[in-house]
Coordinates of N, CA and C and ligand atoms in Angstrom, one line a residue:
M1 N -95.0 -0.5 5.8 CA -93.7 0.0 5.9 C -93.7 1.4 4.9
P2 N -93.0 2.5 5.5 CA -92.9 3.6 4.6 C -91.8 3.4 3.5
P3 N -91.9 4.3 2.5 CA -90.9 4.1 1.5 C -89.5 4.6 2.1
A4 N -88.5 3.9 1.5 CA -87.1 4.1 2.1 C -86.7 5.6 2.0
T5 N -87.3 6.4 1.1 CA -86.8 7.8 1.1 C -87.2 8.5 2.5
E6 N -88.2 8.0 3.1 CA -88.6 8.7 4.4 C -87.6 8.4 5.4
I7 N -87.0 7.2 5.3 CA -85.9 6.8 6.3 C -84.6 7.4 5.9
A8 N -84.5 7.6 4.6 CA -83.2 8.2 4.1 C -82.9 9.6 4.4
A9 N -83.9 10.3 4.9 CA -83.7 11.7 5.3 C -83.9 11.9 6.7
P10 N -83.1 11.4 7.6 CA -83.3 11.4 9.0 C -82.7 12.7 9.7
A11 N -81.7 13.4 8.8 CA -80.9 14.4 9.4 C -81.8 15.5 10.0
A12 N -82.7 16.0 9.1 CA -83.6 17.1 9.5 C -84.5 16.7 10.6
Q13 N -85.0 15.5 10.6 CA -85.9 15.0 11.6 C -85.2 14.8 12.8
L14 N -84.0 14.2 12.8 CA -83.4 13.9 14.1 C -82.6 15.0 14.8
S15 N -82.5 16.2 14.0 CA -81.8 17.5 14.6 C -82.7 18.2 15.4
Q16 N -84.1 17.9 15.3 CA -85.0 18.7 16.1 C -84.8 18.6 17.5
T17 N -85.3 19.5 18.3 CA -85.0 19.3 19.7 C -86.3 19.1 20.4
T18 N -87.5 19.3 19.8 CA -88.7 18.8 20.6 C -89.2 17.4 20.1
P19 N -89.3 16.5 21.1 CA -89.7 15.2 20.7 C -91.0 15.1 19.9
V20 N -91.1 14.1 19.0 CA -92.3 14.0 18.2 C -93.6 13.7 19.1
F21 N -93.2 12.8 20.0 CA -94.5 12.5 21.1 C -94.2 13.1 22.4
S22 N -95.2 13.5 23.0 CA -95.1 14.0 24.4 C -95.3 12.9 25.4
P23 N -94.5 12.9 26.5 CA -94.7 11.8 27.4 C -95.9 11.8 28.2
S24 N -96.7 13.0 28.1 CA -98.0 13.0 28.7 C -99.1 12.3 27.9
D25 N -98.7 12.0 26.5 CA -99.5 11.2 25.8 C -99.1 9.8 25.6
V26 N -97.7 9.7 25.4 CA -97.1 8.4 25.1 C -96.2 7.9 26.1
T27 N -96.5 6.7 26.6 CA -95.6 6.1 27.7 C -94.6 5.2 26.9
V28 N -93.4 5.4 27.1 CA -92.3 4.6 26.5 C -91.7 3.7 27.6
V29 N -91.6 2.5 27.5 CA -90.9 1.6 28.4 C -89.8 0.9 27.5
F30 N -88.5 1.1 27.7 CA -87.5 0.5 27.1 C -87.3 -1.1 27.8
V31 N -87.1 -2.0 26.9 CA -87.0 -3.3 27.4 C -85.6 -3.9 27.0
L32 N -84.8 -3.9 28.0 CA -83.4 -4.3 27.7 C -82.9 -5.8 28.4
G33 N -81.8 -6.3 28.1 CA -81.4 -7.6 28.5 C -80.5 -8.1 27.4
G34 N -79.7 -9.1 27.8 CA -78.7 -9.6 26.8 C -79.6 -10.4 25.8
P35 N -79.0 -10.8 24.7 CA -79.6 -11.6 23.6 C -80.0 -13.0 24.3
G36 N -81.2 -13.4 24.1 CA -81.8 -14.5 24.6 C -82.3 -14.4 26.0
A37 N -82.3 -13.3 26.6 CA -82.8 -13.1 28.0 C -84.3 -13.2 28.1
G38 N -85.0 -13.1 27.0 CA -86.5 -13.4 27.0 C -87.3 -12.2 26.8
K39 N -86.7 -11.0 26.3 CA -87.4 -9.9 26.1 C -88.6 -10.0 25.3
G40 N -88.5 -10.7 24.1 CA -89.6 -10.8 23.2 C -90.8 -11.6 23.9
T41 N -90.3 -12.7 24.6 CA -91.4 -13.6 25.2 C -92.2 -12.7 26.3
Q42 N -91.5 -11.9 27.1 CA -92.2 -11.2 28.2 C -92.9 -10.1 27.5
C43 N -92.5 -9.5 26.5 CA -93.3 -8.4 25.8 C -94.6 -8.9 25.4
A44 N -94.5 -10.0 24.8 CA -95.8 -10.6 24.2 C -96.9 -10.8 25.4
R45 N -96.4 -11.2 26.5 CA -97.2 -11.4 27.7 C -97.8 -10.1 28.1
L46 N -97.0 -9.0 28.1 CA -97.4 -7.8 28.7 C -98.3 -7.2 27.8
V47 N -98.2 -7.4 26.4 CA -99.2 -6.8 25.5 C -100.5 -7.5 25.8
A48 N -100.6 -8.8 26.0 CA -101.9 -9.4 26.2 C -102.5 -8.9 27.6
E49 N -101.7 -8.7 28.6 CA -102.1 -8.4 29.9 C -102.3 -7.0 30.1
Q50 N -101.5 -6.1 29.5 CA -101.6 -4.7 29.9 C -101.8 -3.7 28.7
G51 N -102.0 -4.3 27.5 CA -102.5 -3.5 26.3 C -101.4 -2.5 25.9
F52 N -100.1 -3.0 26.0 CA -99.0 -2.2 25.5 C -99.0 -2.5 24.0
T53 N -98.3 -1.6 23.2 CA -97.9 -1.9 21.8 C -96.5 -2.3 21.9
H54 N -96.2 -3.5 21.4 CA -94.7 -4.1 21.4 C -94.1 -3.8 20.2
L55 N -92.9 -3.0 20.2 CA -92.2 -2.8 19.1 C -90.7 -3.3 19.3
S56 N -90.3 -4.4 18.5 CA -89.0 -4.8 18.7 C -88.1 -4.2 17.6
A57 N -86.9 -3.6 18.1 CA -86.0 -2.9 17.2 C -85.5 -4.0 16.2
G58 N -85.1 -5.2 16.8 CA -84.5 -6.2 15.9 C -85.5 -6.6 14.9
D59 N -86.8 -6.8 15.2 CA -87.8 -7.2 14.2 C -87.9 -6.1 13.1
L60 N -88.0 -4.9 13.6 CA -88.2 -3.8 12.6 C -86.9 -3.8 11.7
L61 N -85.8 -4.0 12.1 CA -84.6 -4.0 11.3 C -84.7 -5.2 10.3
R62 N -85.1 -6.3 10.8 CA -85.1 -7.5 9.8 C -86.3 -7.3 8.8
E63 N -87.3 -6.7 9.3 CA -88.3 -6.3 8.2 C -87.8 -5.4 7.2
E64 N -87.1 -4.3 7.6 CA -86.6 -3.4 6.7 C -85.6 -4.0 5.8
Q65 N -84.8 -4.9 6.3 CA -83.7 -5.7 5.5 C -84.3 -6.5 4.4
N66 N -85.6 -7.1 4.8 CA -86.2 -7.9 3.8 C -87.2 -7.2 2.8
R67 N -87.4 -5.7 3.1 CA -88.3 -5.0 2.2 C -87.7 -4.8 0.8
P68 N -88.4 -5.3 -0.2 CA -87.8 -5.0 -1.5 C -87.5 -3.6 -1.8
G69 N -86.4 -3.3 -2.4 CA -86.0 -1.9 -2.7 C -85.5 -1.1 -1.5
S70 N -85.3 -1.7 -0.3 CA -84.7 -1.0 0.7 C -83.3 -0.7 0.5
Q71 N -82.8 0.5 0.7 CA -81.5 0.9 0.5 C -80.5 0.4 1.6
F72 N -81.1 0.0 2.7 CA -80.5 -0.4 4.0 C -80.3 -1.8 4.1
G73 N -80.9 -2.7 3.2 CA -80.9 -4.1 3.4 C -79.6 -4.8 3.7
Q74 N -78.7 -4.5 2.8 CA -77.3 -5.2 3.0 C -76.7 -4.8 4.2
L75 N -76.8 -3.5 4.5 CA -76.1 -2.9 5.6 C -76.6 -3.5 6.9
I76 N -77.9 -3.6 7.0 CA -78.6 -4.3 8.2 C -78.1 -5.7 8.3
K77 N -78.1 -6.4 7.2 CA -77.7 -7.8 7.2 C -76.3 -8.0 7.7
D78 N -75.4 -7.2 7.3 CA -74.0 -7.3 7.7 C -73.9 -7.0 9.2
Y79 N -74.5 -6.0 9.7 CA -74.4 -5.5 11.1 C -75.0 -6.6 12.0
I80 N -76.2 -7.2 11.6 CA -76.8 -8.1 12.5 C -76.0 -9.4 12.5
K81 N -75.4 -9.9 11.5 CA -74.7 -11.1 11.4 C -73.5 -11.1 12.4
D82 N -72.9 -9.8 12.4 CA -71.8 -9.5 13.2 C -72.1 -9.1 14.7
G83 N -73.4 -9.0 15.1 CA -73.7 -8.6 16.3 C -73.5 -7.2 16.6
L84 N -73.4 -6.3 15.6 CA -73.0 -4.9 15.8 C -74.3 -4.2 15.8
I85 N -74.1 -2.8 16.2 CA -75.3 -2.0 16.3 C -75.5 -1.2 15.1
V86 N -76.5 -1.3 14.3 CA -76.9 -0.6 13.1 C -76.9 0.9 13.4
P87 N -76.4 1.9 12.4 CA -76.3 3.2 12.7 C -77.7 3.6 13.2
M88 N -77.7 4.5 14.3 CA -78.9 4.8 14.9 C -80.0 5.5 14.2
E89 N -79.7 6.3 13.1 CA -80.7 7.0 12.3 C -81.6 6.0 11.8
V90 N -81.1 4.9 11.3 CA -82.1 3.9 10.6 C -83.1 3.3 11.7
T91 N -82.6 2.9 12.8 CA -83.3 2.3 13.8 C -84.3 3.2 14.5
I92 N -83.8 4.4 14.7 CA -84.7 5.4 15.3 C -86.0 5.8 14.4
K93 N -85.5 5.9 13.1 CA -86.5 6.3 12.1 C -87.6 5.2 12.0
L94 N -87.1 4.0 12.0 CA -88.1 2.8 11.9 C -89.0 2.8 13.2
L95 N -88.4 3.1 14.3 CA -89.3 3.0 15.6 C -90.2 4.2 15.5
E96 N -89.8 5.4 15.1 CA -90.7 6.5 15.1 C -91.9 6.2 14.2
N97 N -91.5 5.8 13.0 CA -92.6 5.4 12.0 C -93.5 4.3 12.5
A98 N -93.0 3.3 13.2 CA -93.9 2.2 13.8 C -94.9 2.8 14.9
M99 N -94.3 3.7 15.6 CA -95.0 4.3 16.7 C -96.2 5.2 16.1
T100 N -95.9 6.0 15.1 CA -96.9 6.8 14.4 C -98.0 6.0 13.8
E101 N -97.5 4.9 13.2 CA -98.4 4.0 12.4 C -99.4 3.3 13.6
A102 N -98.8 2.9 14.6 CA -99.7 2.1 15.6 C -100.8 3.1 16.2
L103 N -100.4 4.4 16.4 CA -101.3 5.4 16.9 C -102.4 5.7 15.8
R104 N -101.9 5.8 14.7 CA -102.9 6.1 13.5 C -103.9 4.9 13.5
Q105 N -103.5 3.8 13.5 CA -104.4 2.6 13.4 C -105.3 2.6 14.5
K106 N -104.9 3.1 15.8 CA -105.8 3.1 16.9 C -106.7 4.3 16.8
G107 N -106.3 5.2 16.0 CA -107.2 6.5 15.9 C -107.0 7.4 17.1
T108 N -105.8 7.3 17.7 CA -105.6 8.1 18.9 C -104.2 8.7 19.0
T109 N -104.0 9.6 19.9 CA -102.7 10.2 20.1 C -102.0 9.6 21.4
K110 N -102.8 8.9 22.2 CA -102.3 8.5 23.3 C -102.0 6.9 23.2
G111 N -100.8 6.5 23.8 CA -100.6 5.1 23.7 C -99.4 4.7 24.7
R112 N -99.2 3.4 24.9 CA -98.2 2.8 25.7 C -97.4 1.9 24.9
F113 N -96.1 2.0 24.9 CA -95.2 1.3 24.0 C -94.0 0.5 24.8
L114 N -93.8 -0.8 24.5 CA -92.7 -1.5 25.0 C -91.7 -1.4 23.8
I115 N -90.6 -0.8 23.8 CA -89.5 -0.7 22.9 C -88.5 -1.8 23.3
D116 N -88.5 -2.8 22.5 CA -87.8 -4.0 23.0 C -86.4 -4.1 22.2
G117 N -85.3 -4.3 22.9 CA -83.9 -4.4 22.3 C -83.5 -3.1 21.9
F118 N -83.8 -2.0 22.6 CA -83.4 -0.7 22.2 C -83.7 0.3 23.5
P119 N -82.8 1.1 23.7 CA -81.6 1.5 23.1 C -80.3 0.7 23.5
R120 N -79.5 0.3 22.6 CA -78.4 -0.7 22.9 C -77.2 0.1 23.0
K121 N -77.2 1.4 22.8 CA -75.9 2.3 22.8 C -76.4 3.6 23.5
M122 N -75.5 4.3 24.2 CA -75.9 5.5 24.8 C -76.4 6.6 23.7
D123 N -75.7 6.7 22.5 CA -76.1 7.7 21.6 C -77.4 7.5 21.2
Q124 N -77.9 6.2 21.1 CA -79.4 6.0 20.7 C -80.3 6.4 21.7
A125 N -79.9 6.1 23.0 CA -80.8 6.6 24.1 C -81.1 8.1 24.0
H126 N -79.9 8.8 23.9 CA -80.0 10.3 24.0 C -80.8 10.8 22.8
K127 N -80.6 10.3 21.6 CA -81.1 10.8 20.4 C -82.7 10.4 20.4
F128 N -83.0 9.2 20.9 CA -84.4 8.8 20.9 C -85.2 9.7 21.8
E129 N -84.6 9.9 23.1 CA -85.4 10.8 24.0 C -85.6 12.2 23.5
E130 N -84.6 12.7 22.8 CA -84.6 14.0 22.3 C -85.5 14.2 21.2
A131 N -85.4 13.2 20.2 CA -86.1 13.4 19.0 C -87.5 12.8 18.9
V132 N -87.7 11.7 19.6 CA -88.9 10.8 19.5 C -89.7 11.0 20.7
C133 N -89.3 10.5 21.9 CA -90.1 10.7 23.1 C -89.3 10.2 24.3
P134 N -89.3 10.9 25.3 CA -88.7 10.6 26.6 C -89.2 9.3 27.2
A135 N -88.3 8.6 27.8 CA -88.7 7.3 28.3 C -89.1 7.2 29.8
K136 N -90.2 6.6 30.1 CA -90.6 6.5 31.5 C -89.8 5.5 32.3
L137 N -89.7 4.3 31.8 CA -89.1 3.3 32.6 C -88.2 2.4 31.7
V138 N -87.4 1.5 32.4 CA -86.6 0.5 31.6 C -86.8 -0.8 32.4
L139 N -87.2 -1.7 31.6 CA -87.3 -3.2 32.2 C -86.0 -3.8 31.8
F140 N -85.3 -4.3 32.7 CA -84.0 -5.0 32.5 C -84.1 -6.5 32.9
F141 N -84.0 -7.3 32.0 CA -84.1 -8.9 32.1 C -82.6 -9.2 32.3
D142 N -82.3 -9.7 33.6 CA -80.9 -10.0 33.9 C -80.7 -11.5 33.8
C143 N -79.8 -12.0 33.1 CA -79.6 -13.5 32.8 C -78.2 -13.8 32.6
P144 N -77.7 -14.9 33.2 CA -76.3 -15.2 32.9 C -76.1 -15.6 31.6
E145 N -74.9 -15.5 31.0 CA -74.5 -15.7 29.6 C -74.7 -17.2 29.3
K146 N -74.5 -18.1 30.3 CA -74.6 -19.5 30.0 C -76.1 -19.9 29.6
V147 N -77.0 -19.4 30.5 CA -78.4 -19.6 30.2 C -78.8 -19.0 28.8
M148 N -78.4 -17.8 28.6 CA -78.8 -17.1 27.4 C -78.2 -17.9 26.2
E149 N -77.0 -18.4 26.3 CA -76.4 -19.1 25.1 C -77.2 -20.4 24.8
E150 N -77.5 -21.2 25.8 CA -78.3 -22.3 25.7 C -79.7 -22.0 24.9
R151 N -80.3 -20.9 25.5 CA -81.6 -20.6 24.9 C -81.4 -20.2 23.4
L152 N -80.4 -19.5 23.1 CA -80.2 -19.0 21.7 C -79.8 -20.2 20.8
L153 N -78.9 -21.0 21.3 CA -78.7 -22.3 20.5 C -79.9 -23.2 20.1
E154 N -80.7 -23.2 21.1 CA -81.9 -23.9 21.0 C -82.9 -23.2 19.9
R155 N -83.0 -22.0 20.2 CA -83.8 -21.1 19.3 C -83.3 -21.2 17.8
G156 N -82.0 -21.2 17.7 CA -81.2 -21.3 16.4 C -81.8 -22.5 15.6
K157 N -82.1 -23.5 16.2 CA -82.5 -24.8 15.5 C -83.7 -24.5 14.6
T158 N -84.5 -23.5 14.9 CA -85.8 -23.2 14.1 C -85.9 -21.8 13.7
S159 N -85.1 -20.8 14.4 CA -85.5 -19.4 14.2 C -85.1 -18.9 12.7
G160 N -84.3 -19.5 12.1 CA -83.9 -19.1 10.7 C -83.0 -17.7 10.9
R161 N -82.7 -17.4 12.1 CA -82.0 -16.2 12.2 C -80.5 -16.3 12.0
T162 N -80.0 -15.4 11.3 CA -78.5 -15.6 10.8 C -77.6 -15.4 11.9
D163 N -78.1 -14.8 13.1 CA -77.2 -14.5 14.2 C -77.4 -15.5 15.4
D164 N -78.3 -16.5 15.3 CA -78.4 -17.5 16.3 C -77.5 -18.6 16.1
N165 N -76.1 -18.4 16.0 CA -75.1 -19.4 15.8 C -74.0 -19.0 16.8
A166 N -73.2 -20.0 17.2 CA -72.2 -19.9 18.2 C -71.4 -18.6 18.0
E167 N -70.9 -18.4 16.8 CA -69.9 -17.3 16.5 C -70.6 -15.9 16.6
S168 N -71.8 -15.8 16.0 CA -72.6 -14.5 16.2 C -72.9 -14.3 17.7
I169 N -73.3 -15.4 18.3 CA -73.8 -15.2 19.7 C -72.6 -14.7 20.6
R170 N -71.4 -15.2 20.4 CA -70.3 -14.6 21.1 C -70.2 -13.1 20.8
K171 N -70.2 -12.7 19.7 CA -70.1 -11.2 19.2 C -71.2 -10.4 19.8
R172 N -72.4 -11.1 19.8 CA -73.6 -10.3 20.5 C -73.4 -10.1 21.9
F173 N -72.9 -11.1 22.6 CA -72.6 -11.0 24.1 C -71.6 -9.9 24.4
R174 N -70.6 -9.8 23.5 CA -69.5 -8.8 23.7 C -70.2 -7.4 23.5
T175 N -71.0 -7.2 22.5 CA -71.6 -6.0 22.2 C -72.4 -5.5 23.4
F176 N -73.2 -6.5 23.9 CA -74.1 -6.3 25.0 C -73.3 -5.8 26.3
V177 N -72.3 -6.4 26.6 CA -71.4 -6.1 27.8 C -70.7 -4.7 27.7
E178 N -70.2 -4.6 26.4 CA -69.3 -3.4 26.4 C -70.2 -2.1 26.0
T179 N -71.3 -2.4 25.2 CA -72.0 -1.2 24.7 C -73.5 -1.0 25.2
S180 N -74.1 -2.1 25.6 CA -75.6 -2.0 26.0 C -75.6 -1.9 27.6
M181 N -74.7 -2.6 28.2 CA -74.8 -2.4 29.8 C -74.6 -1.0 30.2
P182 N -73.8 -0.2 29.6 CA -73.7 1.2 30.0 C -75.1 1.9 29.9
V183 N -75.8 1.4 29.0 CA -77.3 2.2 28.9 C -78.1 1.8 30.1
V184 N -78.0 0.5 30.5 CA -78.8 0.0 31.7 C -78.2 0.8 32.9
N185 N -76.9 0.9 33.1 CA -76.3 1.6 34.2 C -76.7 3.1 34.2
F186 N -76.8 3.7 33.0 CA -77.2 5.1 33.0 C -78.5 5.3 33.6
Y187 N -79.5 4.5 33.0 CA -80.9 4.6 33.6 C -81.1 4.1 35.0
E188 N -80.3 3.2 35.4 CA -80.1 2.9 36.8 C -80.0 4.1 37.6
G189 N -79.0 4.9 37.2 CA -78.6 6.2 37.9 C -79.7 7.1 37.9
E190 N -80.7 7.0 37.0 CA -81.7 8.0 36.8 C -83.0 7.4 37.6
G191 N -82.8 6.2 38.3 CA -83.8 5.5 39.1 C -85.1 5.0 38.1
K192 N -84.8 4.7 37.0 CA -85.8 4.2 36.0 C -85.8 2.7 35.8
V193 N -84.8 2.0 36.3 CA -84.7 0.7 36.0 C -85.5 -0.4 36.9
I194 N -86.2 -1.2 36.3 CA -86.9 -2.3 36.9 C -86.1 -3.5 36.5
K195 N -85.4 -4.1 37.6 CA -84.4 -5.3 37.2 C -85.1 -6.6 37.6
V196 N -85.2 -7.5 36.7 CA -85.9 -8.7 36.9 C -84.9 -9.9 36.6
D197 N -84.9 -10.9 37.5 CA -84.0 -12.1 37.3 C -84.8 -12.9 36.2
A198 N -84.1 -13.1 35.1 CA -84.7 -13.9 33.9 C -84.5 -15.3 33.8
T199 N -83.9 -15.8 34.8 CA -83.5 -17.3 34.8 C -84.8 -18.3 35.1
P200 N -85.6 -17.8 35.9 CA -86.8 -18.8 36.1 C -87.6 -18.9 34.9
T201 N -88.7 -19.8 35.0 CA -89.6 -20.2 33.8 C -90.3 -18.8 33.3
P202 N -90.6 -18.7 32.0 CA -91.3 -17.6 31.5 C -92.4 -17.2 32.3
E203 N -93.1 -18.1 32.8 CA -94.4 -17.8 33.6 C -94.1 -17.1 34.9
D204 N -93.1 -17.5 35.6 CA -92.5 -16.9 36.8 C -92.0 -15.6 36.6
V205 N -91.2 -15.4 35.4 CA -90.6 -14.1 35.2 C -91.7 -13.3 34.9
F206 N -92.6 -13.7 34.2 CA -93.8 -12.8 33.9 C -94.5 -12.1 35.1
K207 N -94.9 -13.1 36.0 CA -95.4 -12.7 37.3 C -94.7 -11.6 38.0
T208 N -93.5 -11.7 38.1 CA -92.6 -10.6 38.7 C -92.7 -9.4 37.9
T209 N -92.5 -9.6 36.6 CA -92.4 -8.4 35.8 C -93.7 -7.6 35.8
N210 N -94.8 -8.3 35.6 CA -96.1 -7.7 35.6 C -96.4 -6.9 36.9
K211 N -96.1 -7.5 38.0 CA -96.2 -6.9 39.3 C -95.4 -5.6 39.5
L212 N -94.1 -5.8 39.1 CA -93.2 -4.6 39.4 C -93.6 -3.5 38.5
L213 N -93.8 -3.8 37.2 CA -94.1 -2.8 36.2 C -95.5 -2.0 36.5
T214 N -96.4 -2.8 37.0 CA -97.7 -2.2 37.4 C -97.5 -1.1 38.5
E215 N -96.7 -1.6 39.5 CA -96.5 -0.8 40.6 C -95.7 0.5 40.2
K216 N -94.7 0.3 39.5 CA -93.9 1.4 39.1 C -94.5 2.3 38.2
L217 N -95.4 1.8 37.3 CA -96.1 2.8 36.5 C -97.0 3.6 37.3
A218 N -97.7 3.1 38.3 CA -98.6 3.8 39.2 C -97.8 4.8 40.2
F219 N -96.7 4.3 40.7 CA -96.0 5.1 41.5 C -94.5 5.2 41.2
P220 N -94.2 6.0 40.1 CA -92.8 6.0 39.5 C -91.7 6.2 40.6
R221 N -92.1 7.1 41.6 CA -90.9 7.3 42.7 C -91.0 6.3 43.9
G222 N -91.8 5.4 43.7 CA -91.9 4.4 44.8 C -93.2 4.6 45.6
P223 N -93.8 3.6 46.1 CA -95.0 3.7 46.9 C -94.9 4.5 48.2
Ligands
UDP1 N1 -79.8 -4.2 16.4 C1 -79.4 -2.9 16.1 N2 -79.9 -1.9 16.9 C2 -80.9 -2.0 17.8 C3 -81.6 -3.2 17.9 C4 -81.1 -4.3 17.2 O1 -78.4 -2.9 15.4 O2 -81.4 -1.0 18.3 C5 -79.4 -5.4 15.7 C6 -78.1 -5.9 16.4 O3 -77.2 -6.3 15.4 C7 -78.6 -7.0 17.2 C8 -79.6 -7.6 16.2 O4 -80.3 -6.4 15.7 O5 -77.6 -8.0 17.5 C9 -80.7 -8.6 16.8 O6 -81.4 -7.8 17.8 P1 -82.7 -8.5 18.6 O7 -83.1 -7.4 19.5 O8 -83.6 -9.0 17.5 O9 -82.1 -9.7 19.2 P2 -82.2 -10.2 20.7 O10 -81.2 -9.5 21.5 O11 -83.7 -9.9 21.2 O12 -81.9 -11.8 20.5
MG2 MG1 -85.7 -10.3 20.7

């Protein structure tokens, strides 16, 4: 993790107009879907199968929240508990740092990233594409609230997450419908969305996802 001071100075970084990474070097796939839709589970499978690097915005925020000395710890904690979206400067900087670090570790400038649970709001989408890297595709896991609620309550028994309880779940659903679905719809309009029904078993969802993603990466405008 970088020192907080690097995250604390996003203005200069984020006001730049050239993205840090070029889409010819770096493939970015956003992974969206309601809370509990199975984004993290499917991403783990795609990493194993396709060699993506998986970056979960929520995990990065929780890590930063728990980092001793972080000036954003309390802010992140409050936003997550209430199912609200943390100010984008923090999340975008964490993602950019994680991408840089992953490429550095691999000793390369080329890579493929699954950015999970992000962007959840239109301003994040625009800013990330402008400052960090344009996105190639969006994987959207479509799941009814009833199913997601059951999964989250089950996960809440062991996850230790402060937001896997009935009240936070309600708030997260609301944020998803009001703020995050517009992002999915925007990318749908750009022809970048791969929509997958997330109700079947993880295995079945993965088979569909893997097939559709492989096809779409090879033929972005259709075969
Ligand atoms: N979050 C945020 N910005 C992001 C991603 C996540 O503020 O770009 C916060 C938000 O409060 C969200 C929480 O982190 O409800 C948990 O996100 P995560 O993706 O871990 O949850 P999931 O939807 O996968 O269950
Ligand atoms: Mg997740």
